[in-house]
Structure formats: structure tokens, C-alpha cells
Coordinates of C-alpha atoms in Angstrom, one line a residue:
X1 CA 0.2 0.0 -0.1
X2 CA 1.3 3.4 -1.4
X3 CA 0.6 5.9 0.8
X4 CA 0.8 10.0 0.7
X5 CA 3.3 11.4 4.0
X6 CA 3.9 14.4 5.2
X7 CA 7.5 14.3 7.4
X8 CA 7.0 17.9 9.2
X9 CA 10.7 19.1 9.6
X10 CA 14.5 18.5 6.9
X11 CA 16.6 17.9 9.7
X12 CA 18.7 14.7 10.7
X13 CA 14.8 12.1 12.1
X14 CA 13.0 14.6 8.8
X15 CA 15.9 13.0 6.4
X16 CA 16.1 9.8 6.8
X17 CA 12.3 9.5 7.3
X18 CA 11.8 10.5 3.8
X19 CA 13.8 8.3 2.3
X20 CA 12.5 5.8 4.0
X21 CA 9.5 6.2 3.3
X22 CA 10.2 7.2 -0.4
X23 CA 11.9 3.6 -0.8
X24 CA 8.9 1.7 0.9
X25 CA 7.4 3.6 -2.0
X26 CA 4.9 6.3 -0.5
X27 CA 4.7 9.5 -1.5
X28 CA 6.3 12.2 0.4
X29 CA 6.3 16.0 1.0
X30 CA 8.5 16.9 3.0
X31 CA 8.2 20.5 4.8
X32 CA 10.8 22.3 6.1
X33 CA 10.8 26.4 7.7
X34 CA 14.3 27.4 7.3
X35 CA 16.5 27.3 3.0
X36 CA 18.2 24.3 3.9
X37 CA 18.3 21.2 4.5
X38 CA 20.7 19.8 8.6
X39 CA 17.5 20.9 11.1
X40 CA 19.5 21.8 14.6
X41 CA 22.5 21.3 12.3
X42 CA 22.4 24.5 10.8
X43 CA 24.6 27.5 12.0
X44 CA 23.5 30.9 12.5
X45 CA 25.1 33.5 15.4
X46 CA 22.6 34.6 15.8
X47 CA 20.4 34.3 19.4
X48 CA 17.0 35.2 20.1
X49 CA 15.8 38.8 21.5
X50 CA 14.7 36.8 24.8
X51 CA 18.2 35.1 26.1
X52 CA 16.5 32.7 28.6
X53 CA 14.0 31.6 25.7
X54 CA 10.4 32.2 27.9
X55 CA 9.2 34.7 25.9
X56 CA 6.4 33.4 23.9
X57 CA 6.8 37.1 21.2
X58 CA 9.9 37.0 21.4
X59 CA 12.0 35.6 17.7
X60 CA 12.8 32.8 16.8
X61 CA 16.0 30.9 16.0
X62 CA 15.9 27.3 15.5
X63 CA 19.5 26.6 16.1
X64 CA 21.1 25.2 19.2
X65 CA 24.4 24.9 18.4
X66 CA 27.7 27.4 19.7
X67 CA 30.2 27.7 17.8
X68 CA 32.9 25.0 18.8
X69 CA 31.2 22.3 18.6
X70 CA 32.0 19.0 18.3
X71 CA 30.1 15.8 18.1
X72 CA 30.6 13.8 21.4
X73 CA 29.8 10.2 19.1
X74 CA 32.9 9.6 16.9
X75 CA 31.4 10.3 13.3
X76 CA 31.2 5.9 13.0
X77 CA 28.0 6.4 15.2
X78 CA 26.9 8.9 13.6
X79 CA 26.6 8.1 9.9
X80 CA 23.0 6.6 8.0
X81 CA 23.3 3.1 7.6
X82 CA 22.5 3.4 4.2
X83 CA 25.2 5.9 4.0
X84 CA 28.2 6.1 6.6
X85 CA 29.3 8.6 7.3
X86 CA 32.8 8.2 6.1
X87 CA 35.8 10.9 6.1
X88 CA 36.0 13.6 2.9
X89 CA 39.6 14.6 1.2
X90 CA 39.0 17.6 0.8
X91 CA 41.4 20.1 2.3
X92 CA 37.9 22.6 2.8
X93 CA 36.5 19.2 5.1
X94 CA 37.0 18.7 8.4
X95 CA 38.2 14.6 8.5
X96 CA 38.3 14.9 12.8
X97 CA 37.2 11.2 14.3
X98 CA 34.8 14.0 16.1
X99 CA 34.1 16.4 13.8
X100 CA 32.4 19.7 14.6
X101 CA 29.1 20.5 13.1
X102 CA 30.0 22.4 10.5
X103 CA 30.4 18.8 9.0
X104 CA 27.9 17.1 10.3
X105 CA 25.8 20.3 8.2
X106 CA 28.2 18.8 5.3
X107 CA 27.4 15.5 5.7
X108 CA 23.6 15.9 5.8
X109 CA 23.3 17.8 2.6
X110 CA 25.4 15.2 0.9
X111 CA 22.8 12.8 1.8
X112 CA 19.9 14.6 1.2
X113 CA 21.5 15.3 -2.8
X114 CA 23.0 11.5 -3.1
X115 CA 18.9 10.0 -2.3
X116 CA 17.6 12.9 -3.6
X117 CA 15.6 14.1 -0.8
X118 CA 16.1 17.5 -1.8
X119 CA 13.5 18.0 -4.6
X120 CA 11.2 16.2 -2.1
X121 CA 11.4 19.4 1.0
X122 CA 9.2 22.7 0.3
X123 CA 11.7 25.4 1.7
X124 CA 10.6 28.7 4.1
X125 CA 7.0 26.8 4.9
X126 CA 5.4 26.5 8.4
X127 CA 3.1 23.8 9.4
X128 CA 1.0 25.8 11.4
X129 CA -1.6 22.8 11.6
X130 CA -1.5 19.6 11.8
X131 CA -5.5 17.2 12.5
X132 CA -7.5 14.9 12.1
X133 CA -10.0 15.6 9.5
X134 CA -13.3 15.3 10.8
X135 CA -16.3 12.9 9.6
X136 CA -19.6 14.1 8.3
X137 CA -20.9 13.6 12.6
X138 CA -18.7 15.2 13.7
X139 CA -16.3 12.2 14.9
X140 CA -13.0 12.3 14.2
X141 CA -10.8 10.1 11.3
X142 CA -7.7 7.9 12.3
X143 CA -7.7 7.8 8.7
X144 CA -6.7 11.0 7.1
X145 CA -4.7 14.8 8.4
X146 CA -5.0 17.9 7.7
X147 CA -1.4 20.1 7.2
X148 CA -2.0 23.6 6.5
X149 CA 1.1 25.2 6.0
X150 CA 2.3 28.7 5.1
X151 CA 5.5 29.9 2.5
X152 CA 7.2 32.4 1.2
X153 CA 6.1 33.5 -1.8
X154 CA 7.0 37.4 -3.2
X155 CA 6.2 40.5 -2.9
X156 CA 3.0 41.2 -4.1
X157 CA 3.0 43.8 -7.0
X158 CA 2.4 47.6 -5.5
X159 CA 2.2 51.1 -5.9
X160 CA 4.7 52.5 -2.9
X161 CA 4.8 56.6 -4.4
X162 CA 2.2 56.8 -2.2
X163 CA 3.3 54.7 0.4
X164 CA 5.8 53.8 3.3
X165 CA 6.1 50.1 3.2
X166 CA 9.0 48.8 1.9
X167 CA 10.5 47.2 -1.5
X168 CA 11.2 44.1 0.4
X169 CA 7.7 43.0 2.6
X170 CA 7.1 39.5 2.2
X171 CA 3.5 37.8 2.0
X172 CA 3.1 34.3 3.1
X173 CA 0.6 31.3 0.9
X174 CA -1.4 29.7 3.1
X175 CA -1.9 25.7 1.5
X176 CA -4.1 23.3 2.7
X177 CA -3.6 19.8 2.1
X178 CA -4.8 16.4 3.1
X179 CA -2.5 13.4 4.1
X180 CA -2.7 9.7 4.6
X181 CA 0.3 9.7 7.6
X182 CA 2.1 11.7 8.8
X183 CA 5.5 11.1 10.3
X184 CA 6.7 14.1 12.8
X185 CA 10.5 14.5 13.1
X186 CA 10.1 18.3 15.0
X187 CA 10.2 19.9 18.5
X188 CA 13.1 18.6 20.3
X189 CA 15.1 21.5 20.7
X190 CA 13.3 25.2 20.9
X191 CA 11.1 25.8 23.7
X192 CA 14.0 25.7 26.3
X193 CA 13.1 24.6 29.8
X194 CA 14.5 27.3 33.2
X195 CA 15.0 26.4 36.7
X196 CA 13.2 28.1 39.0
X197 CA 14.9 30.4 41.1
X198 CA 13.1 32.2 44.2
X199 CA 14.1 35.9 44.4
X200 CA 15.5 35.0 40.3
X201 CA 12.4 38.9 39.7
X202 CA 14.9 41.2 41.7
X203 CA 18.0 39.3 41.5
X204 CA 20.5 42.1 39.3
X205 CA 22.1 39.3 37.1
X206 CA 21.6 38.4 33.5
X207 CA 20.2 34.7 33.2
X208 CA 20.7 33.6 29.2
X209 CA 19.3 30.0 28.5
X210 CA 22.2 27.4 27.4
X211 CA 20.0 27.3 23.4
X212 CA 21.5 31.1 23.0
X213 CA 24.6 30.7 23.4
X214 CA 27.7 31.5 21.5
X215 CA 31.1 32.4 21.9
X216 CA 32.8 32.6 24.8
X217 CA 33.8 36.2 24.8
X218 CA 30.7 37.8 26.2
X219 CA 31.8 36.5 30.2
X220 CA 35.3 37.5 30.5
X221 CA 36.0 38.2 34.1
X222 CA 32.9 37.8 34.8
X223 CA 31.8 35.3 37.9
X224 CA 29.6 32.4 36.2
X225 CA 26.5 30.0 37.2
X226 CA 25.9 27.1 34.8
X227 CA 22.7 24.9 36.0
X228 CA 23.0 22.0 34.5
X229 CA 25.0 18.8 34.5
X230 CA 25.0 17.3 31.1
X231 CA 26.5 17.8 27.7
X232 CA 26.1 21.5 27.1
X233 CA 27.4 22.8 30.2
X234 CA 30.5 20.7 30.3
X235 CA 31.8 21.9 27.1
X236 CA 29.9 25.7 28.0
X237 CA 31.6 25.8 31.1
X238 CA 34.7 24.4 29.7
X239 CA 35.0 26.8 27.4
X240 CA 33.8 29.7 28.8
X241 CA 36.6 29.2 31.7
X242 CA 39.5 30.2 29.7
X243 CA 37.6 34.1 29.8
X244 CA 36.0 34.1 33.2
X245 CA 36.2 35.0 36.3
X246 CA 34.7 32.4 37.5
X247 CA 32.6 29.0 37.0
X248 CA 30.3 27.2 39.1
X249 CA 28.0 25.1 38.3
X250 CA 25.1 23.6 40.3
X251 CA 24.2 19.6 39.4
X252 CA 21.2 17.7 41.2
X253 CA 23.3 15.2 42.7
X254 CA 20.5 11.9 43.4
X255 CA 22.3 11.4 46.4
X256 CA 21.3 13.2 49.3
X257 CA 23.8 12.8 51.2
X258 CA 25.9 14.8 48.8
X259 CA 24.3 17.7 48.5
X260 CA 25.6 18.9 51.5
X261 CA 28.7 18.2 50.5
X262 CA 31.1 21.2 50.3
X263 CA 32.0 22.5 46.2
X264 CA 35.2 20.8 44.9
X265 CA 37.3 22.3 42.2
X266 CA 36.6 20.9 39.0
X267 CA 40.0 18.5 38.0
X268 CA 42.2 20.6 36.1
X269 CA 41.1 23.7 36.4
X270 CA 41.6 27.0 39.0
X271 CA 38.6 28.2 38.4
X272 CA 36.1 26.0 38.8
X273 CA 33.7 24.7 41.2
X274 CA 31.5 21.9 40.7
X275 CA 28.5 21.9 43.6
X276 CA 27.0 18.4 43.8
X277 CA 23.2 21.5 44.5
X278 CA 20.5 23.0 43.6
X279 CA 20.2 27.3 44.0
X280 CA 18.3 28.1 47.1
X281 CA 17.7 31.2 46.0
X282 CA 19.2 34.6 45.1
X283 CA 19.3 37.7 46.3
X284 CA 18.8 41.7 45.2
X285 CA 23.3 41.9 46.3
X286 CA 23.6 39.4 43.6
X287 CA 24.4 37.0 45.3
X288 CA 23.4 33.1 44.7
X289 CA 22.8 31.2 46.9
X290 CA 23.3 27.1 46.8
X291 CA 21.8 24.0 49.4
X292 CA 25.1 23.5 50.1
X293 CA 25.1 26.6 52.4
X294 CA 28.4 28.0 50.2
X295 CA 27.1 32.2 48.3
X296 CA 28.5 34.4 45.8
X297 CA 28.0 36.8 44.2
X298 CA 27.6 36.5 40.1
X299 CA 27.0 38.2 37.4
X300 CA 25.3 35.4 34.6
X301 CA 23.3 32.4 35.3
X302 CA 23.3 30.1 32.1
X303 CA 19.9 27.4 31.8
X304 CA 21.5 24.2 31.0
X305 CA 19.5 22.3 31.3
X306 CA 17.6 20.7 28.2
X307 CA 14.2 21.5 26.2
X308 CA 10.9 20.5 26.8
X309 CA 9.1 19.1 23.9
X310 CA 7.1 21.0 21.8
X311 CA 4.6 20.6 19.3
X312 CA 2.1 23.6 18.9
X313 CA 1.4 22.8 15.4
X314 CA -0.2 19.6 16.9
X315 CA -3.7 19.0 17.0
X316 CA -5.3 15.1 18.6
X317 CA -8.1 16.1 20.5
X318 CA -5.9 15.3 23.3
X319 CA -5.1 12.1 22.6
X320 CA -1.2 13.4 22.5
X321 CA -0.1 15.7 25.0
X322 CA 3.7 16.8 27.3
X323 CA 3.8 16.6 30.7
X324 CA 7.1 17.0 32.3
X325 CA 8.9 16.2 28.8
X326 CA 7.0 13.0 28.6
X327 CA 5.1 12.8 25.2
X328 CA 2.6 10.1 25.4
X329 CA 1.5 7.6 25.7
X330 CA 3.5 6.9 22.0
X331 CA 3.6 2.8 22.0
X332 CA 7.7 2.9 21.9
X333 CA 8.3 6.0 21.7
X334 CA 6.6 6.2 17.5
X335 CA 2.7 5.7 17.6
X336 CA 0.0 6.8 19.7
X337 CA -1.6 4.0 19.8
X338 CA -4.8 4.8 19.5
X339 CA -4.0 7.6 15.8
X340 CA -1.1 4.6 14.8
X341 CA 0.3 4.4 12.2
X342 CA -1.5 7.6 10.5
X343 CA 0.3 9.6 14.1
X344 CA 3.9 8.6 14.3
X345 CA 7.6 10.3 15.9
X346 CA 10.6 10.4 15.1
X347 CA 13.9 10.7 18.0
X348 CA 11.6 11.5 20.9
X349 CA 14.3 9.1 22.7
X350 CA 17.8 10.8 23.7
X351 CA 21.1 9.9 25.1
X352 CA 21.6 7.6 22.3
X353 CA 23.4 7.1 18.9
X354 CA 20.7 9.7 17.0
X355 CA 21.2 9.9 13.4
X356 CA 21.0 5.3 13.4
X357 CA 18.1 5.4 15.8
X358 CA 16.5 8.0 13.5
X359 CA 16.8 5.5 10.8
X360 CA 15.4 2.0 12.6
X361 CA 12.5 4.2 13.6
X362 CA 11.4 5.3 9.8
X363 CA 11.9 1.6 8.6
X364 CA 9.5 0.2 11.0
X365 CA 7.2 3.7 10.7
X366 CA 7.5 3.0 6.6
X367 CA 6.6 -0.9 7.3
X368 CA 3.1 -0.2 8.9
X369 CA 2.3 2.4 7.2
X370 CA 2.4 0.2 3.0
X371 CA 1.0 -2.9 5.8
X372 CA 4.2 -4.8 5.7
X373 CA 4.6 -4.4 8.6
X374 CA 1.9 -5.5 11.3
X375 CA 1.3 -3.4 15.2
X376 CA -0.2 -5.1 18.0
X377 CA -3.8 -3.2 19.1
X378 CA -4.5 -0.1 19.9
X379 CA -5.6 -2.0 23.8
X380 CA -2.1 -4.4 22.9
X381 CA -0.1 -1.0 22.1
X382 CA -1.5 1.3 25.2
X383 CA -1.7 -1.6 27.1
X384 CA 2.1 -1.9 26.9
X385 CA 3.1 0.8 27.1
X386 CA 0.8 2.1 30.2
X387 CA 3.1 -0.8 31.4
X388 CA 6.1 1.0 30.9
X389 CA 5.2 4.2 32.9
X390 CA 4.2 2.0 35.9
X391 CA 8.1 1.3 35.6
X392 CA 9.1 4.4 36.3
X393 CA 7.0 5.7 39.2
X394 CA 7.8 2.6 40.8
X395 CA 11.4 3.8 40.3
X396 CA 10.6 7.0 41.6
X397 CA 12.2 8.6 38.5
X398 CA 10.7 11.8 36.9
X399 CA 8.9 11.2 33.8
X400 CA 11.0 13.2 31.9
X401 CA 13.8 10.7 32.0
X402 CA 11.9 7.6 30.9
X403 CA 12.6 9.0 26.8
X404 CA 15.9 7.1 28.5
X405 CA 15.8 3.4 27.1
X406 CA 16.9 1.1 29.0
X407 CA 17.5 3.5 31.8
X408 CA 14.4 1.4 34.1

């Protein structure tokens, strides 16, 4: 069976999804807001108007990359199985085993061109609504989806002789279409999650999210506090330590006995301290008080606290929701049981080799949509999801960690 499928996003997940879907015989359209493929791997020095990323009307920037970012996985683990991430002999390319972000973008661009995926992509096109097609009796059909998008077009021909309007004014053309299935490959790195800090409204320092970090120079001679202990916090703290006066890293430790210990100097650094406790509160005199009792005076707090999954365009009548960064209910992190297989998600889990994982998920989705692979019944899938969730409730782990495969 061949279906008309809408793929949302032309990042790594969207590109491999489009490839696998077309390989299975489906007709594919890929929607992409940017002018090129690559998704979050398209670097820009631009940052958002709200450095913290909480203002709903801020000008949003798609990429979360900082200038010096390199992969934390070797290129052998970064490539798709159908198109290995090999070293390019050109002098202009990055031949390192752990390459920079530009090399990853080059790889994705080459992949899209090699398999002619670019021709499937509608660039500078934003999906504004994805919803179930309603039946005449008011019920919903899980077989079809209405996708409404808007694309940039050339400016209208206008008489500017008596107008102050700029000649480069852009217009948008809206398109309303029906698809048999939708594969969501976006929503991971756009909506920053920030820590709640008591007294922050009167604290005189600056706050930002790692989403808007690009280079270390703005932090020269400052005392900076980073919240978080994952990859971005590790990278950024090391980089800014070369220019800052002090760096303090607040780490949420699961070991309660460790939270009361004094901060320790980071090995190899003389100006970086590890606090195995969160910020307790801040004051209007610029002080930052940690739960371990330490008090410092800081200029900037950087929230390296990750992101909320965010799908503002998706309307499922409450069937799929996001609760503490858990997207669900999803069978095996891909299919909503009562909307499968016409709605699916690629790339929800993290802390694993992303590109090969996207590829395997996409193969499964493509095979299911063609009826070559059968899913369990909706009831059976829902029972599996509930069993999976119950393991996290018993363990006491927060819902947001349920997207780490193999944690429980």
C-alpha cells in the first residue's frame, strides 16, 4: 500500500524518514521552515531577543549550536547505515573522528542530494496546523490528517509611490492539504526548559539558556553559574573557564548525602567549582545561595537545563500530550496507540546514537504504513505503554527521564 505522507522537518530525522518512506513506495512531502536541510545542525551566530527563551513573542532562532561545538560521538556512530559518515579528502572538510558541526551539516546535505531528498522538501514553509479530518457526524477519522502550512512568496505588486511600505515586504501563501499519514520529526530543541529560582525577579544579574550561547567572549572576567550537568553544561563550562573569573556548576545530585558537601574544584581547572546542589535562592545584592550553603556573587546564570518537547501545530483532541517532557502515550516512543499508524514521531528518545536510531525508527514506520509490518491492536499497545510508565512510577524517577531507553 502506498500512502501520501507529510514529514514535518528536514533535519536528520526528517531526511532519513523521507528516504525510508519513499524507499517503501510512499509519496512524501517534507515541510521545512529554513532555507536548507539540516535542522538544528544549521549554525547561526544569531540569538533570540529573549536570552532565556521564555517570552512567547520572542523572535525564535532554530539552531542551538555554539560556534565551537563538536560531536561527542565518533563519526562511525553518527552516520546512517545506508550512507556512512566517511572522511572527505577535501582540504576544506573536517577529517577529525569527532568533527565539528559544519562537517555534520555537510554530511546531511550530501545525503539529501545523493538520494534526491531535496526535491521532496518545501523550504521556508511553516506547518501551522496538523489535525484529524473530521467526519460528517462530528467524529474524527484517524485515517487522514489535515495539514495547513504557509510558505514565503514574492511580494505583491503594489504602488509604493504614496506608501511607506518597504519594497522587500514578504507575503505568505497558506496551503490546506489532506494526507494519509503524518510523521513528526521536530519539536525537540525549540522550547527551553528553565530552572525556577527563588528571588530571581529582584536579582540584578543576567540570565540565559544554553540555546542562546554561541561564544565565550561576552563572559570575560565574569562570575558565571551554570545549572545542569549534561553535555551542554560540560562543553560551555570548559570553554568559558578560559575567559571568566569563576565558573560554578550547580548539579542536581540523586545522592542526598552528597548535597550537603562543600563544593569541589574541578580537576584540571583553578577557577571552576562543582556544587552537587541546586541554587536555593538569589538576592537583589547579586548574591547566589546554593543548597550546600555556599554564597557567591555572580554576573550571569546560564540554564543548561534542556528543552521541553513542543508541538504547537499538532491537534489530537488531547490524545497525545506532553507532561514533564514525556510525549505520550506512545508505543515504543513512536506510535500513539489510538492514532497509529497514521501519526508517528521520530527522535523522541535521547542519550543514544541519534542518526542510526532515527533510521531504524523510520524503517519501522515506513513498513507499518505499507501494511508490510503489523502493529499490535490499540488496546495491546496501550497496555504496553502503561506497563512501561508504571516502571518509572515504581522507581521514583521523573517522567522526563522516560525518554532515556534502558534506564529502568
